[in-house]
Coordinates of C-alpha atoms in Angstrom, one line a residue:
Chain A
M9 CA 101.0 -210.5 21.0
D10 CA 97.5 -209.7 20.3
I11 CA 96.6 -205.9 20.6
S12 CA 93.5 -206.7 22.7
I13 CA 95.7 -208.3 25.4
I14 CA 97.6 -204.9 25.6
H15 CA 94.2 -203.2 25.9
V16 CA 93.1 -205.5 28.7
T17 CA 96.3 -204.8 30.5
L18 CA 95.7 -201.1 30.2
F19 CA 92.2 -201.6 31.5
V20 CA 93.3 -203.5 34.6
L21 CA 96.1 -201.1 35.5
A22 CA 93.9 -198.0 35.0
I23 CA 91.2 -199.5 37.3
F24 CA 93.9 -199.9 40.1
L25 CA 95.2 -196.4 39.4
G26 CA 91.7 -195.0 39.7
F27 CA 91.1 -196.7 43.1
E28 CA 94.4 -195.2 44.4
L29 CA 93.7 -191.7 43.1
I30 CA 90.2 -191.4 44.5
T31 CA 90.8 -192.7 48.1
K32 CA 92.4 -189.4 49.2
V33 CA 89.7 -186.9 48.3
P34 CA 88.1 -184.7 51.1
P35 CA 84.3 -184.9 51.2
T36 CA 84.0 -181.2 50.3
L37 CA 85.3 -181.9 46.8
H38 CA 83.1 -184.9 46.2
T39 CA 80.5 -183.1 44.1
P40 CA 83.1 -181.3 41.9
L41 CA 85.0 -184.5 41.6
M42 CA 81.9 -186.4 40.6
S43 CA 81.1 -183.9 37.8
G44 CA 84.7 -183.6 36.8
S45 CA 85.2 -187.3 36.4
N46 CA 81.8 -187.4 34.7
A47 CA 83.2 -185.0 32.2
I48 CA 86.2 -187.2 31.7
S49 CA 83.9 -190.1 30.9
G50 CA 82.8 -188.0 28.0
I51 CA 86.0 -189.3 26.4
T52 CA 83.5 -191.5 24.4
L53 CA 83.6 -188.4 22.1
V54 CA 86.8 -189.8 20.6
G55 CA 85.0 -193.0 19.7
A56 CA 82.0 -190.9 18.5
I57 CA 84.2 -188.9 16.2
L58 CA 85.7 -192.1 14.7
A59 CA 82.2 -193.5 14.2
A60 CA 80.7 -190.3 12.7
G61 CA 83.6 -189.5 10.4
H62 CA 84.2 -192.8 8.7
G63 CA 82.7 -191.5 5.5
G64 CA 80.4 -194.4 4.7
D65 CA 77.0 -194.0 3.1
Q66 CA 74.9 -196.1 5.5
T67 CA 72.3 -193.6 6.9
L68 CA 71.8 -195.5 10.2
V69 CA 75.6 -195.4 10.9
N70 CA 75.8 -191.7 10.2
V71 CA 72.7 -190.9 12.3
L72 CA 74.1 -193.0 15.2
G73 CA 77.5 -191.3 14.8
F74 CA 75.9 -187.8 14.8
L75 CA 73.9 -188.7 18.0
A76 CA 77.0 -190.1 19.6
V77 CA 79.0 -186.9 18.9
A78 CA 76.1 -184.7 20.1
L79 CA 75.6 -186.6 23.4
A80 CA 79.3 -187.0 24.2
T81 CA 79.9 -183.2 23.5
I82 CA 77.1 -182.3 25.9
N83 CA 78.7 -184.5 28.5
V84 CA 82.2 -183.0 27.9
V85 CA 81.3 -179.3 27.5
G86 CA 78.6 -179.3 30.2
G87 CA 80.7 -181.4 32.6
F88 CA 83.9 -179.3 32.5
M89 CA 82.1 -176.0 32.5
V90 CA 79.9 -176.8 35.5
T91 CA 82.8 -178.2 37.4
N92 CA 84.7 -175.0 36.8
R93 CA 81.7 -173.0 37.9
M94 CA 81.5 -174.9 41.2
L95 CA 85.2 -174.7 41.9
A96 CA 85.3 -171.0 41.1
M97 CA 83.1 -170.5 44.2
F98 CA 85.5 -172.3 46.4
K99 CA 88.4 -170.2 45.1
R100 CA 86.9 -166.7 45.4
K101 CA 87.3 -166.6 49.2
D102 CA 91.1 -167.3 49.2
Chain B
M10 CA 99.5 -188.3 11.1
S11 CA 101.2 -191.6 11.9
Q12 CA 99.5 -194.0 14.3
N13 CA 102.5 -193.8 16.7
I14 CA 102.1 -190.0 17.1
I15 CA 98.4 -190.5 17.8
E16 CA 99.1 -193.1 20.4
I17 CA 101.7 -190.8 22.1
A18 CA 99.1 -188.0 22.1
Y19 CA 96.6 -190.4 23.7
I20 CA 99.0 -191.3 26.5
V21 CA 99.6 -187.5 27.1
A22 CA 95.9 -187.1 27.3
A23 CA 95.6 -190.0 29.7
A24 CA 98.4 -188.6 31.9
L25 CA 96.6 -185.2 32.0
F26 CA 93.4 -187.0 33.1
I27 CA 95.3 -188.7 35.9
L28 CA 96.9 -185.4 37.0
G29 CA 93.5 -183.7 36.7
I30 CA 91.8 -186.2 39.0
K31 CA 94.7 -185.9 41.4
G32 CA 94.4 -182.1 41.3
L33 CA 90.6 -182.3 41.9
S34 CA 91.4 -184.1 45.2
K35 CA 92.8 -181.0 46.9
P36 CA 91.0 -177.6 47.4
K37 CA 94.1 -175.6 46.4
T38 CA 94.7 -177.5 43.1
A39 CA 91.1 -178.4 42.2
V40 CA 90.6 -175.6 39.6
R41 CA 93.9 -176.4 37.9
G42 CA 93.0 -180.2 38.0
N43 CA 89.8 -179.6 36.2
Q44 CA 91.6 -177.4 33.6
L45 CA 94.3 -180.1 33.1
A46 CA 91.6 -182.7 32.5
A47 CA 89.9 -180.4 30.0
V48 CA 93.2 -179.9 28.2
G49 CA 93.7 -183.6 28.1
M50 CA 90.3 -183.9 26.5
L51 CA 91.2 -181.3 23.9
V52 CA 94.4 -183.1 23.0
A53 CA 92.5 -186.4 22.6
I54 CA 89.9 -184.8 20.4
V55 CA 92.3 -182.8 18.2
V56 CA 94.5 -185.8 17.3
T57 CA 91.4 -187.9 16.7
L58 CA 90.1 -185.3 14.2
V59 CA 93.3 -185.4 12.2
N60 CA 93.3 -189.2 12.3
S61 CA 93.5 -190.6 8.7
S62 CA 90.5 -192.8 9.3
V63 CA 88.3 -189.8 9.8
V64 CA 87.4 -188.7 6.2
S65 CA 84.1 -186.8 6.4
Y66 CA 83.4 -184.0 8.9
E67 CA 79.8 -182.9 8.3
W68 CA 78.2 -185.3 10.8
I69 CA 80.9 -184.5 13.4
V70 CA 80.6 -180.8 13.0
A71 CA 76.8 -180.9 13.2
G72 CA 76.9 -183.1 16.3
A73 CA 79.6 -181.0 18.0
I74 CA 77.7 -177.7 17.4
V75 CA 74.4 -179.2 18.8
G76 CA 76.3 -180.7 21.8
A77 CA 78.3 -177.7 22.6
I78 CA 75.3 -175.3 22.6
V79 CA 73.2 -177.7 24.8
G80 CA 76.1 -178.5 27.1
A81 CA 77.2 -174.9 27.6
T82 CA 73.6 -173.7 28.1
L83 CA 73.0 -176.3 30.8
A84 CA 76.2 -175.5 32.6
V85 CA 75.7 -171.7 32.7
K86 CA 71.9 -171.7 33.4
I87 CA 71.7 -174.4 36.0
Q88 CA 70.9 -173.3 39.6
M89 CA 73.5 -174.6 42.1
T90 CA 70.7 -176.3 44.0
A91 CA 69.9 -178.4 40.9
M92 CA 73.4 -179.7 40.6
P93 CA 72.6 -183.3 41.4
Q94 CA 70.0 -183.5 38.7
L95 CA 72.4 -181.9 36.2
I96 CA 75.1 -184.4 36.9
A97 CA 72.5 -187.2 36.5
V98 CA 71.5 -185.9 33.1
L99 CA 75.1 -185.3 31.9
N100 CA 75.9 -188.8 33.0
G101 CA 72.9 -190.2 31.1
F102 CA 74.1 -188.5 28.0
G103 CA 77.6 -190.0 28.5
G104 CA 76.0 -193.5 28.7
G105 CA 73.9 -192.7 25.7
A106 CA 77.0 -191.7 23.7
S107 CA 78.7 -195.1 24.5
L108 CA 75.5 -196.9 23.5
T109 CA 75.3 -195.1 20.1
V110 CA 79.0 -195.4 19.4
A111 CA 78.8 -199.2 19.9
A112 CA 75.6 -199.4 17.9
A113 CA 77.2 -197.5 15.0
E114 CA 80.1 -199.8 15.0
F115 CA 77.8 -202.8 15.1
T116 CA 75.7 -201.5 12.2
K117 CA 78.9 -200.7 10.2
S118 CA 80.1 -204.3 10.6
Q119 CA 76.9 -205.7 9.1
P120 CA 77.2 -207.3 5.6
T121 CA 75.7 -205.2 2.8
D122 CA 72.9 -206.4 0.5
V123 CA 75.5 -207.5 -2.1
M124 CA 77.3 -209.6 0.4
N125 CA 74.0 -211.1 1.5
T126 CA 73.2 -212.1 -2.0
V127 CA 76.6 -213.7 -2.4
A128 CA 76.1 -215.4 0.9
Q129 CA 72.8 -216.9 -0.2
M130 CA 74.3 -218.1 -3.4
T131 CA 77.4 -219.6 -1.9
D132 CA 75.8 -220.7 1.4
H133 CA 78.7 -219.0 3.2
V134 CA 78.0 -216.2 5.7
T135 CA 80.4 -213.2 5.7
G136 CA 80.5 -210.0 7.6
G137 CA 79.8 -209.3 11.3
M138 CA 82.1 -208.7 14.2
G139 CA 84.8 -210.9 15.7
T140 CA 84.1 -212.6 19.1
F141 CA 86.2 -210.1 21.2
A142 CA 84.7 -207.0 19.5
M143 CA 81.2 -208.5 19.7
I144 CA 81.5 -209.1 23.5
A145 CA 82.8 -205.5 24.0
T146 CA 80.0 -204.1 21.8
G147 CA 77.4 -206.0 23.7
L148 CA 78.7 -204.8 27.1
A149 CA 79.0 -201.2 25.9
V150 CA 75.5 -201.2 24.6
F151 CA 74.2 -203.0 27.7
I152 CA 75.9 -200.7 30.3
G153 CA 75.4 -197.6 28.2
S154 CA 71.6 -198.3 28.0
V155 CA 71.3 -199.0 31.7
T156 CA 73.2 -195.7 32.4
L157 CA 71.0 -193.7 30.0
T158 CA 67.6 -194.7 31.3
G159 CA 68.7 -195.1 34.9
S160 CA 70.1 -191.6 35.0
F161 CA 67.0 -190.1 33.5
V162 CA 64.8 -191.9 36.2
A163 CA 67.2 -190.5 38.8
F164 CA 66.9 -187.0 37.2
A165 CA 63.1 -187.3 37.2
K166 CA 63.0 -188.3 40.9
L167 CA 65.3 -185.4 42.0
Q168 CA 63.4 -182.9 39.8
E169 CA 60.2 -184.3 41.4
L170 CA 58.8 -185.0 38.0
I171 CA 58.0 -188.4 39.4
D172 CA 57.4 -189.4 43.0
G173 CA 60.5 -189.9 45.0
Q174 CA 59.0 -192.8 46.9
P175 CA 60.3 -196.3 46.1
K176 CA 58.1 -197.8 43.4
G177 CA 57.9 -201.5 42.6
F178 CA 55.7 -204.5 42.0
P179 CA 55.9 -208.1 43.0
G180 CA 58.3 -210.1 41.0
M181 CA 60.4 -207.0 40.0
K182 CA 63.6 -208.5 41.3
A183 CA 62.9 -211.7 39.4
L184 CA 62.2 -209.7 36.2
N185 CA 65.5 -207.8 36.7
A186 CA 67.4 -211.0 37.1
L187 CA 65.7 -212.4 34.1
L188 CA 66.6 -209.3 32.0
L189 CA 70.2 -209.5 33.2
I190 CA 70.6 -213.2 32.4
G191 CA 68.7 -212.8 29.1
S192 CA 71.0 -209.9 28.1
L193 CA 74.2 -211.9 28.9
I194 CA 72.9 -214.9 27.0
T195 CA 72.0 -212.5 24.1
I196 CA 75.5 -211.1 24.1
G197 CA 76.8 -214.7 24.1
Y198 CA 74.6 -215.7 21.2
L199 CA 75.6 -212.6 19.2
T200 CA 79.2 -213.8 19.2
V201 CA 78.0 -216.9 17.3
D202 CA 75.6 -215.0 15.1
P203 CA 77.0 -211.4 14.8
T204 CA 74.7 -210.4 11.9
N205 CA 71.5 -210.8 13.9
T206 CA 70.3 -207.1 14.1
T207 CA 66.9 -208.0 15.6
L208 CA 68.6 -209.6 18.6
F209 CA 71.0 -206.7 18.9
W210 CA 68.2 -204.1 19.1
G211 CA 66.3 -206.4 21.5
L212 CA 69.4 -206.2 23.8
V213 CA 69.2 -202.4 23.7
G214 CA 65.5 -202.5 24.6
A215 CA 66.0 -205.0 27.4
A216 CA 68.9 -202.9 28.9
C217 CA 66.8 -199.7 28.7
I218 CA 64.0 -201.3 30.6
M219 CA 66.4 -202.7 33.1
G220 CA 67.9 -199.2 33.7
I221 CA 64.4 -197.9 34.6
L222 CA 63.5 -200.9 36.8
L223 CA 66.7 -200.7 38.7
V224 CA 66.3 -197.1 39.8
M225 CA 62.5 -197.0 40.2
P226 CA 62.5 -198.9 43.5
I227 CA 65.1 -196.7 45.1
G228 CA 63.9 -193.8 47.2
G229 CA 64.8 -190.2 46.7
A230 CA 67.2 -190.2 49.8
D231 CA 69.4 -192.8 48.1
M232 CA 69.6 -191.0 44.7
P233 CA 73.1 -189.6 45.4
V234 CA 74.4 -193.1 45.8
V235 CA 72.7 -194.1 42.6
I236 CA 74.1 -191.2 40.6
S237 CA 77.5 -191.9 41.9
L238 CA 77.1 -195.6 40.9
L239 CA 75.8 -194.6 37.4
N240 CA 78.8 -192.2 37.1
S241 CA 80.9 -195.3 37.5
Y242 CA 78.8 -197.2 35.0
S243 CA 79.2 -194.5 32.4
G244 CA 83.0 -194.8 32.8
I245 CA 82.9 -198.6 32.3
A246 CA 80.6 -198.1 29.3
A247 CA 83.2 -195.7 27.8
A248 CA 86.0 -198.3 28.5
A249 CA 83.9 -201.0 26.8
A250 CA 83.4 -198.7 23.8
G251 CA 87.2 -198.3 23.8
F252 CA 87.5 -202.1 23.4
V253 CA 85.1 -201.9 20.5
M254 CA 87.1 -199.2 18.8
G255 CA 90.5 -200.6 19.9
N256 CA 91.2 -197.2 21.4
S257 CA 93.6 -196.8 24.3
V258 CA 92.6 -193.4 25.7
L259 CA 88.9 -194.5 25.9
I260 CA 89.9 -197.6 27.9
I261 CA 92.2 -195.7 30.3
A262 CA 89.9 -192.7 30.9
G263 CA 86.8 -194.9 31.1
S264 CA 88.3 -197.2 33.7
L265 CA 89.7 -194.3 35.8
V266 CA 86.1 -192.9 36.0
G267 CA 84.7 -196.4 36.6
A268 CA 87.0 -196.9 39.6
S269 CA 86.5 -193.5 41.0
G270 CA 82.7 -193.8 40.9
I271 CA 82.8 -197.1 42.8
I272 CA 85.1 -195.7 45.5
L273 CA 82.9 -192.6 45.9
T274 CA 79.8 -194.8 46.1
Q275 CA 81.4 -196.8 48.8
I276 CA 82.3 -193.7 50.8
M277 CA 78.7 -192.5 50.6
C278 CA 77.3 -195.8 51.7
V279 CA 79.6 -195.9 54.7
A280 CA 78.4 -192.4 55.7
M281 CA 74.8 -193.7 55.7
N282 CA 75.7 -196.9 57.5
R283 CA 74.3 -199.0 54.7
S284 CA 75.7 -201.5 52.3
L285 CA 75.5 -201.0 48.6
T286 CA 73.3 -204.1 48.2
N287 CA 71.0 -202.7 50.8
V288 CA 70.6 -199.4 49.0
L289 CA 70.0 -201.1 45.6
F290 CA 67.8 -204.0 46.6
G291 CA 66.8 -203.6 50.3
V292 CA 64.3 -200.7 50.3
M293 CA 61.1 -202.6 49.3
A294 CA 61.7 -205.3 51.9
E295 CA 62.0 -202.7 54.7
A296 CA 58.5 -201.2 54.5
G297 CA 56.1 -201.9 57.3
E298 CA 57.0 -201.1 60.9
A299 CA 56.9 -197.3 60.5
M300 CA 56.5 -195.3 63.7
D301 CA 53.4 -193.3 64.0
A302 CA 54.1 -189.6 63.6
D303 CA 51.2 -188.4 65.7
E304 CA 52.3 -190.5 68.6
V305 CA 55.8 -189.0 68.5
Y306 CA 54.7 -185.4 68.1
A307 CA 51.4 -185.2 70.0
G308 CA 51.3 -182.2 72.4
K309 CA 55.1 -182.0 72.7
V310 CA 56.0 -179.8 69.7
K311 CA 56.6 -176.2 70.6
A312 CA 56.4 -173.6 67.8
S313 CA 58.3 -170.4 68.2
S314 CA 58.6 -167.0 66.4
P315 CA 61.5 -165.1 64.9
E316 CA 61.3 -162.5 67.7
E317 CA 61.7 -165.1 70.4
V318 CA 64.6 -166.9 68.6
A319 CA 66.3 -163.5 68.0
M320 CA 66.2 -162.8 71.7
M321 CA 67.7 -166.1 72.5
L322 CA 70.5 -165.5 70.0
D323 CA 71.2 -162.2 71.6
T324 CA 72.5 -163.9 74.7
A325 CA 74.2 -166.8 73.0
R326 CA 77.9 -167.2 72.8
R327 CA 78.2 -170.1 70.4
V328 CA 75.8 -171.0 67.6
V329 CA 76.0 -173.9 65.2
I330 CA 74.1 -173.9 61.9
V331 CA 73.1 -177.3 60.5
P332 CA 72.1 -177.0 56.8
G333 CA 70.2 -179.6 54.9
F334 CA 68.4 -180.1 51.6
G335 CA 65.7 -177.7 52.7
L336 CA 68.3 -174.9 52.6
A337 CA 68.9 -175.7 49.0
M338 CA 65.2 -175.9 48.2
A339 CA 64.6 -172.5 49.8
Q340 CA 67.7 -170.9 48.2
A341 CA 68.5 -169.6 51.7
Q342 CA 72.3 -169.8 51.5
H343 CA 72.8 -166.1 51.2
A344 CA 70.2 -165.3 53.9
V345 CA 72.0 -167.7 56.2
R346 CA 75.3 -166.1 55.6
D347 CA 73.8 -162.6 56.4
L348 CA 72.4 -164.0 59.6
A349 CA 75.9 -165.5 60.5
D350 CA 77.5 -162.1 59.7
S351 CA 75.1 -160.3 62.0
M352 CA 75.7 -162.8 64.8
E353 CA 79.5 -162.5 64.4
A354 CA 79.3 -158.8 64.5
M355 CA 77.7 -159.3 68.0
G356 CA 80.7 -161.4 69.0
I357 CA 78.9 -164.8 68.7
E358 CA 81.0 -167.7 67.6
V359 CA 79.3 -169.3 64.5
E360 CA 80.2 -172.6 62.9
Y361 CA 78.4 -174.8 60.3
A362 CA 78.0 -178.6 60.9
I363 CA 78.1 -180.5 57.6
H364 CA 76.8 -184.1 57.7
P365 CA 78.5 -186.2 55.1
V366 CA 75.1 -187.0 53.4
A367 CA 73.4 -183.6 54.0
G368 CA 71.7 -182.4 50.8
R369 CA 71.5 -184.8 47.9
M370 CA 75.2 -185.3 47.2
P371 CA 78.4 -185.4 49.3
G372 CA 79.7 -181.9 49.4
H373 CA 76.4 -180.4 48.2
M374 CA 76.2 -178.1 51.2
N375 CA 79.8 -177.0 50.8
V376 CA 79.1 -176.0 47.3
L377 CA 76.0 -174.0 48.3
L378 CA 77.6 -172.3 51.2
A379 CA 80.6 -171.5 49.0
E380 CA 78.3 -169.8 46.6
A381 CA 77.3 -167.5 49.5
E382 CA 81.0 -167.0 50.2
V383 CA 81.0 -168.7 53.6
S384 CA 84.5 -169.1 54.7
Y385 CA 85.9 -172.6 54.2
D386 CA 87.3 -173.1 57.7
K387 CA 83.9 -172.5 59.3
L388 CA 82.4 -175.6 57.7
K389 CA 83.0 -178.4 60.2
E390 CA 82.6 -182.1 59.5
M391 CA 80.6 -184.4 61.7
D392 CA 83.3 -186.0 63.7
E393 CA 84.9 -182.6 64.4
I394 CA 81.7 -180.8 65.5
N395 CA 79.8 -183.6 67.4
P396 CA 81.9 -183.2 70.6
T397 CA 81.3 -179.5 70.7
F398 CA 77.4 -179.5 70.7
E399 CA 77.4 -179.7 74.6
Q400 CA 79.1 -176.3 74.7
T401 CA 76.8 -174.8 72.1
D402 CA 74.0 -172.4 73.2
V403 CA 71.8 -172.6 70.1
V404 CA 71.8 -174.9 67.1
I405 CA 69.9 -173.7 64.1
V406 CA 68.7 -176.6 61.9
I407 CA 67.7 -175.4 58.5
G408 CA 65.9 -177.9 56.3
A409 CA 67.8 -180.9 57.7
N410 CA 65.9 -183.8 59.1
D411 CA 67.1 -187.4 59.0
V412 CA 70.8 -186.5 59.7
T413 CA 69.7 -185.1 63.1
N414 CA 67.2 -187.9 64.0
P415 CA 68.1 -189.3 67.4
M416 CA 66.3 -192.5 66.5
A417 CA 69.5 -193.4 64.6
R418 CA 71.3 -193.5 68.0
E419 CA 68.6 -194.8 70.2
D420 CA 66.0 -197.0 68.5
K421 CA 67.4 -200.3 67.5
G422 CA 64.2 -201.1 65.5
S423 CA 64.5 -198.0 63.3
P424 CA 65.5 -198.4 59.7
I425 CA 68.2 -195.7 60.2
Y426 CA 69.6 -197.2 63.4
G427 CA 73.3 -197.0 63.4
M428 CA 73.6 -194.2 60.9
P429 CA 76.0 -191.6 62.3
I430 CA 74.1 -188.4 63.0
L431 CA 74.8 -184.8 64.2
N432 CA 74.1 -184.8 67.9
V433 CA 72.3 -181.5 67.9
D434 CA 70.0 -182.5 70.8
K435 CA 73.0 -182.2 73.1
A436 CA 73.0 -178.4 72.7
K437 CA 71.2 -176.1 75.1
T438 CA 68.5 -175.1 72.6
V439 CA 67.7 -176.4 69.1
V440 CA 65.8 -174.3 66.7
V441 CA 64.4 -176.2 63.7
V442 CA 63.5 -174.1 60.7
K443 CA 61.1 -176.2 58.6
R444 CA 57.9 -175.9 56.6
S445 CA 56.0 -178.5 58.5
L446 CA 56.4 -181.7 60.6
S447 CA 56.6 -183.8 57.4
A448 CA 59.1 -186.6 57.3
G449 CA 62.4 -186.5 55.5
F450 CA 63.7 -188.8 52.7
A451 CA 63.8 -191.7 55.1
G452 CA 60.0 -191.3 55.6
L453 CA 60.4 -191.3 59.4
P454 CA 59.1 -189.0 62.2
N455 CA 61.9 -187.2 64.0
P456 CA 61.7 -187.3 67.9
L457 CA 64.1 -184.3 67.9
F458 CA 61.2 -182.0 67.1
A459 CA 59.3 -183.1 70.2
K460 CA 62.3 -182.7 72.6
D461 CA 62.1 -180.3 75.5
N462 CA 65.0 -178.2 74.3
T463 CA 63.7 -178.0 70.7
L464 CA 61.8 -175.0 69.2
M465 CA 60.1 -175.2 65.8
L466 CA 60.2 -172.2 63.6
F467 CA 57.7 -173.1 60.9
G468 CA 57.8 -171.5 57.4
D469 CA 59.9 -171.1 54.3
G470 CA 63.6 -171.3 55.2
K471 CA 64.6 -168.1 53.5
T472 CA 61.8 -166.0 54.8
A473 CA 62.3 -167.3 58.3
I474 CA 66.0 -166.6 58.3
L475 CA 65.5 -163.1 56.8
E476 CA 62.9 -162.4 59.6
L477 CA 65.3 -163.7 62.2
T478 CA 68.2 -161.5 60.9
K479 CA 65.9 -158.5 60.9
H480 CA 64.8 -159.0 64.5
L481 CA 68.4 -159.7 65.6
N482 CA 69.6 -156.5 64.0
E483 CA 66.8 -154.5 65.7
S484 CA 67.4 -155.9 69.1

């Protein structure tokens, strides 16, 4: 079996899983959820690392890889930290 | 490290993302959910770094340092009121990352000069991507570019760098349709001719323009929906990049985010009684039959003073506070909490009415009031608080407008007709704290301001509330 078929399978199943996970969120947590899931979409960082670290000597590839790592890291670091900051406010009153 | 161990680690990371999102769905587990997702990210990054196909680290380290500094600075410095803009920007960067990853892979697949010479001599073209990878690359680049420029237009509108009003020109929809069809044809053509770099960068340019054109005609009021939708796009772009790299964790995490963004977008549209199509394409068509503001307000608006309102609160038994985006703009959340404390000390029952789309994001008001340490159980949602307005002595509306507009209930011709609103006009007295009589995001006059039981308290939200508290404590 072709590996891309397995990937398409993963894709379809994950979409369904995502729908089921999100339907049960109270409105209060929508903003933290949006920024939290936004941070998860920074998973592109994994692809960026693979692109930036391949060790070739094509300048354009290296520059694009560098840009990809920088942008994805902003997304990941900023996203998780700001979500944590928002949620800490909810927690304090407990 | 063997490929099997890497794949197992990726599945662990994906499971942590799923647990993380599940945790984020309940107030009690939200903090842990976010931490679980962050751990999942760390696992995925670490195993990728030790992957045998990663051989040089200088570009990675440079990018990671720049990204970590910028990301952490943004997260720590940002005002809570500017949260929607920040999410828009982070989202744009996410889309940009997927775009650059796919572009790097495409560039890497191009034949070198030597191969080109050989190709000319033998008349046999080599290099370039396979069909499946090329389609995935095309989609990642296309969706990533739309997300990048679209998010930055959303940011500029929320930050008020550009006018929040819908902007457009005749033939805009046709141009967008043309760009979309052109882009899809280009992706199709690239599968046949995968070494055509000019066409590839043309695709990037067309998608960037499309991102701008798609968000420009959408008004400031609808930006939350747009950000939520773009959040979904950035997930899909990450998943497409996952197909390019043949990487399972990118595909799973990307599609989880893609699905979540679409559901959240849907919930927000339902709260505003609009369809997604209407939000995205309907605004320009609706212009025209606007109600004349002077006609609504003329001679009927009563301005009040903090002293007068304080005297009224003195005899009240139940007060409901309705916060809106103006509260965020004026940074009045702490002042409001102090006012509520003073009232509670006098034995007044105080609750907050939170409209699902108050502010610029769902939950925006909850975050702000939580910052001021307002107790969670005092924040009431629309369906819960609406039946109680008739037993409420005073409603204080702070910087909210469209979500209290009775036209949504009464005027069938109104563009917001049918949108569920907070029925504040049923209370004995409504005090509206507002800078002026200017219209809200929907651009409509609000007949609430002209009602007999409404008093306007003009001025900056924070100053007005502070004054009010002062007079209340003195009385």
